[in-house]
Short mmCIF file of C-alpha atoms in Angstrom, two decimals:
data_model
loop_
_atom_site.label_atom_id
_atom_site.label_comp_id
_atom_site.label_asym_id
_atom_site.label_seq_id
_atom_site.Cartn_x
_atom_site.Cartn_y
_atom_site.Cartn_z
CA UNK A 164 1.87 -20.15 10.52
CA UNK A 165 3.45 -16.48 10.92
CA UNK A 166 0.14 -13.80 11.83
CA UNK A 167 0.61 -10.29 11.13
CA UNK A 168 -1.91 -7.56 11.74
CA UNK A 169 -1.96 -3.58 10.81
CA UNK A 170 -3.06 -0.42 10.70
CA UNK A 171 -6.27 0.19 13.00
CA UNK A 172 -6.72 -3.62 13.29
CA UNK A 173 -3.28 -4.04 14.94
CA UNK A 174 -5.02 -2.00 17.79
CA UNK A 175 -8.51 -2.83 17.72
CA UNK A 176 -7.29 -6.52 18.12
CA UNK A 177 -4.00 -5.59 20.09
CA UNK A 178 -1.13 -6.97 19.02
CA UNK A 179 0.88 -6.59 15.58
CA UNK A 180 1.86 -10.77 15.22
CA UNK A 181 1.48 -13.82 16.90
CA UNK A 182 2.14 -17.53 15.41
CA UNK A 183 -0.79 -19.33 16.17
CA UNK A 184 -1.11 -23.51 14.97
CA UNK A 185 -4.55 -24.03 13.23
CA UNK A 186 -5.61 -26.94 12.21
CA UNK A 187 -5.79 -29.66 9.11
CA UNK A 188 -9.82 -28.08 8.85
CA UNK A 189 -7.49 -25.00 7.75
CA UNK A 190 -6.58 -24.65 4.17
CA UNK A 191 -7.59 -21.56 2.68
CA UNK A 192 -8.05 -18.13 3.32
CA UNK A 193 -11.24 -18.42 4.06
CA UNK A 194 -11.45 -21.13 6.07
CA UNK A 195 -8.35 -19.96 8.63
CA UNK A 196 -10.79 -16.32 8.91
CA UNK A 197 -13.17 -18.64 9.91
CA UNK A 198 -11.06 -19.99 12.60
CA UNK A 199 -10.45 -16.87 13.43
CA UNK A 200 -13.92 -15.18 14.43
CA UNK A 201 -13.84 -18.62 16.76
CA UNK A 202 -11.43 -17.38 18.94
CA UNK A 203 -14.56 -14.93 19.95
CA UNK A 204 -17.70 -11.69 19.65
CA UNK A 205 -14.06 -9.58 18.86
CA UNK A 206 -13.09 -11.84 16.46
CA UNK A 207 -15.50 -13.01 14.77
CA UNK A 208 -16.84 -9.46 13.73
CA UNK A 209 -13.95 -8.07 12.78
CA UNK A 210 -13.22 -11.30 10.67
CA UNK A 211 -16.89 -11.13 8.86
CA UNK A 212 -15.91 -7.55 7.47
CA UNK A 213 -14.95 -8.89 4.63
CA UNK A 214 -15.11 -5.55 2.87
CA UNK A 215 -12.71 -4.14 5.24
CA UNK A 216 -10.33 -7.61 6.35
CA UNK A 217 -8.03 -7.56 3.14
CA UNK A 218 -5.52 -10.35 3.38
CA UNK A 219 -2.48 -11.29 2.06
CA UNK A 220 -0.27 -14.28 1.70
CA UNK A 221 3.71 -14.56 2.03
CA UNK A 222 3.49 -10.50 1.36
CA UNK A 223 1.24 -11.11 -1.87
CA UNK A 224 -2.35 -10.23 -1.92
CA UNK A 225 -4.44 -12.89 -1.44
CA UNK A 226 -8.60 -13.78 -2.16
CA UNK A 227 -10.17 -16.16 0.33
CA UNK A 228 -9.31 -19.42 -2.40
CA UNK A 229 -6.31 -18.85 -1.54
CA UNK A 230 -4.69 -22.33 0.13
CA UNK A 231 -2.13 -21.42 3.22
CA UNK A 232 0.09 -23.88 4.66
CA UNK A 233 2.03 -23.89 7.90
CA UNK A 234 4.84 -22.76 7.45
CA UNK A 235 3.08 -19.44 5.60
CA UNK A 236 3.13 -15.53 6.49
CA UNK A 237 -0.77 -14.70 6.57
CA UNK A 238 -1.15 -10.51 7.00
CA UNK A 239 -4.78 -9.08 7.77
CA UNK A 240 -5.06 -5.37 7.20
CA UNK A 241 -7.81 -2.97 6.28
CA UNK A 242 -8.30 -1.16 2.42
CA UNK A 243 -4.68 0.36 1.29
CA UNK A 244 -4.57 4.07 2.05
CA UNK A 245 -0.80 4.69 1.13
CA UNK A 246 0.01 7.64 -2.10
CA UNK B 10 14.79 1.86 -8.41
CA UNK B 11 12.09 1.02 -5.02
CA UNK B 12 13.04 2.72 -2.50
CA UNK B 13 10.49 2.43 0.71
CA UNK B 14 12.31 5.37 3.73
CA UNK B 15 11.21 7.71 6.92
CA UNK B 16 13.55 11.20 5.50
CA UNK B 17 13.02 13.25 2.92
CA UNK B 18 13.61 13.16 -0.70
CA UNK B 19 14.87 15.89 -3.14
CA UNK B 20 13.62 16.51 -6.95
CA UNK B 21 15.94 17.69 -8.05
CA UNK B 22 19.02 15.36 -6.72
CA UNK B 23 16.69 11.76 -7.71
CA UNK B 24 15.95 14.04 -11.66
CA UNK B 25 19.96 13.84 -12.68
CA UNK B 26 20.58 11.03 -11.22
CA UNK B 27 17.56 9.39 -13.26
CA UNK B 28 18.14 7.50 -16.53
CA UNK B 29 21.23 9.68 -16.53
CA UNK B 30 23.06 9.79 -19.37
CA UNK B 31 20.60 7.88 -21.67
CA UNK B 32 19.80 9.31 -25.59
CA UNK B 33 17.38 7.39 -25.90
CA UNK B 34 15.20 8.30 -23.18
CA UNK B 35 12.40 11.59 -24.90
CA UNK B 36 9.99 12.18 -22.18
CA UNK B 37 11.18 12.05 -18.26
CA UNK B 38 7.43 12.30 -15.89
CA UNK B 39 7.40 12.97 -12.11
CA UNK B 40 4.41 12.64 -9.80
CA UNK B 41 5.11 14.36 -6.50
CA UNK B 42 2.39 13.41 -3.71
CA UNK B 43 2.10 15.49 -0.42
CA UNK B 44 0.33 16.24 2.95
CA UNK B 45 -2.10 18.29 2.90
CA UNK B 46 -3.36 21.03 5.56
CA UNK B 47 -6.77 20.06 5.22
CA UNK B 48 -9.03 16.95 5.90
CA UNK B 49 -12.99 16.75 4.94
CA UNK B 50 -13.60 19.82 7.05
CA UNK B 51 -10.58 19.21 9.67
CA UNK B 52 -6.93 21.03 10.41
CA UNK B 53 -4.47 18.01 10.04
CA UNK B 54 -2.30 17.91 12.05
CA UNK B 55 0.53 15.63 10.67
CA UNK B 56 -0.36 12.22 9.70
CA UNK B 57 1.79 8.84 10.30
CA UNK B 58 2.19 5.90 7.68
CA UNK B 59 2.50 2.92 8.44
CA UNK B 60 3.28 -0.30 5.93
CA UNK B 61 3.83 -3.48 5.47
CA UNK B 62 8.41 -3.69 5.28
CA UNK B 63 8.11 -6.78 3.57
CA UNK B 64 5.54 -6.56 1.06
CA UNK B 65 5.62 -3.11 0.53
CA UNK B 66 8.83 -3.31 -1.81
CA UNK B 67 7.43 -6.46 -2.97
CA UNK B 68 4.44 -5.44 -3.85
CA UNK B 69 5.58 -1.99 -5.94
CA UNK B 70 8.52 -4.35 -7.85
CA UNK B 71 4.85 -6.41 -9.13
CA UNK B 72 3.68 -2.58 -10.01
CA UNK B 73 6.10 -1.27 -12.23
CA UNK B 74 6.89 -4.32 -13.64
CA UNK B 75 2.95 -4.32 -14.73
CA UNK B 76 4.13 -1.13 -16.03
CA UNK B 77 6.71 -2.07 -17.94
CA UNK B 78 4.79 -4.73 -19.55
CA UNK B 79 2.01 -1.70 -20.63
CA UNK B 80 4.74 0.52 -22.43
CA UNK B 81 8.45 0.77 -23.50
CA UNK B 82 9.74 2.13 -20.25
CA UNK B 83 13.21 3.09 -20.12
CA UNK B 84 13.08 3.92 -16.13
CA UNK B 85 10.78 3.95 -12.95
CA UNK B 86 11.85 5.19 -9.70
CA UNK B 87 9.35 5.00 -6.94
CA UNK B 88 10.18 5.95 -3.28
CA UNK B 89 7.65 6.37 -0.34
CA UNK B 90 7.86 7.83 2.56
CA UNK B 91 6.77 6.46 5.80
CA UNK B 92 6.35 7.46 9.94
CA UNK B 93 5.33 11.27 10.83
CA UNK B 94 4.25 13.25 8.43
CA UNK B 95 4.06 17.13 8.45
CA UNK B 96 1.54 19.67 5.31
CA UNK B 97 3.49 20.20 3.13
CA UNK B 98 5.63 17.37 3.31
CA UNK B 99 6.38 14.94 0.16
CA UNK B 100 4.56 12.21 0.35
CA UNK B 101 5.62 9.77 -2.79
CA UNK B 102 7.26 10.58 -5.89
CA UNK B 103 7.04 8.64 -9.14
CA UNK B 104 9.70 9.56 -12.03
CA UNK B 105 9.29 7.63 -15.50
CA UNK B 106 11.21 7.82 -19.10
CA UNK B 107 10.80 7.39 -22.12
CA UNK B 108 11.48 8.00 -26.21
CA UNK B 109 8.18 9.84 -25.98
CA UNK B 110 5.86 12.27 -23.37
CA UNK B 111 2.44 9.50 -24.07
CA UNK B 112 4.21 6.44 -21.55
CA UNK B 113 6.20 9.07 -19.47
CA UNK B 114 2.67 10.11 -18.43
CA UNK B 115 0.49 7.88 -18.95
CA UNK B 116 3.20 4.81 -16.96
CA UNK B 117 3.09 7.34 -13.94
CA UNK B 118 -0.24 8.37 -14.12
CA UNK B 119 -0.93 4.23 -13.69
CA UNK B 120 1.91 3.95 -11.13
CA UNK B 121 -0.08 6.14 -8.68
CA UNK B 122 -3.38 4.49 -10.12
CA UNK B 123 -2.33 1.03 -8.56
CA UNK B 124 0.49 1.89 -5.59
CA UNK B 125 -2.59 3.52 -3.83
CA UNK B 126 -5.45 1.04 -4.00
CA UNK B 127 -2.22 -2.41 -3.79
CA UNK B 128 1.21 -0.84 -1.73
CA UNK B 129 -0.30 -2.01 1.99
CA UNK B 130 0.91 1.98 3.56
CA UNK B 131 -1.94 3.56 5.75
CA UNK B 132 -2.67 6.79 6.85
CA UNK B 133 -3.40 7.57 10.33
CA UNK B 134 -4.26 10.89 10.41
CA UNK B 135 -3.45 13.79 13.43
CA UNK B 136 -6.89 17.27 13.98
CA UNK B 137 -6.98 18.85 16.76
CA UNK B 138 -10.28 16.15 17.64
CA UNK B 139 -7.77 13.39 17.87
CA UNK B 140 -5.72 10.58 15.18
CA UNK B 141 -7.37 8.78 12.57
CA UNK B 142 -7.72 6.13 9.97
CA UNK B 143 -7.89 7.52 6.71
CA UNK B 144 -10.25 5.12 5.41
CA UNK B 145 -10.06 4.25 0.85
CA UNK B 146 -11.41 5.15 -1.25
CA UNK B 147 -14.06 4.79 -4.71
CA UNK B 148 -12.72 6.91 -6.16
CA UNK B 149 -9.42 5.54 -6.11
CA UNK B 150 -10.36 1.79 -7.13
CA UNK B 151 -13.12 3.05 -9.93
CA UNK B 152 -9.65 5.18 -10.70
CA UNK B 153 -7.32 1.74 -11.00
CA UNK B 154 -10.21 0.30 -12.52
CA UNK B 155 -9.84 2.16 -15.35
CA UNK B 156 -6.64 -0.13 -16.23
CA UNK B 157 -8.31 -3.13 -16.43
CA UNK B 158 -8.13 -4.88 -19.47
#
């Protein structure tokens, strides 16, 4: 699974992109964020800010219930501010 | 027509090419968003727009498709710039063409309201105090929500 990070999330985490191999228990966006939170206090702090983290699965906006699978591209980013 | 680019755009050239020669078009609305020199009281030096290549274009296509479902549009152009921009620079262009003005005006407004809340762009501002990421505005969410239903 490919993970992408944008804007201040990318800067805070210090990475823009990584490839991960989540366990079978990761089936949707909510369980993916919970798995990422287990990486450490900084990750938990970020992943639990539900109101400021948005997720896209395969380049479409997703919700906590959106399924994720091994070959997916999943992006994490703050609320958008274009226009 | 959707374009995401670092280069500036020329309204006159885009208008000339837009719905060219189509005599069914009775109304064209144009919206241009620009970089303001003032950001919450601080003087803005520059603004850098980051985006999500691939999703940006797809999301703009989805927003255009939704507008075409709601209004009888003959043509739509959306151009959005990325990279480092200075005060007075143009950021975004929306053109809508329809037989009558209501659809052209309303669709242009809808496209901008949805672009601002759904298209994956992020602004980072440079002021004398340093750089900061622009926070999303509740007013933008309310503007998009009013099109629900």
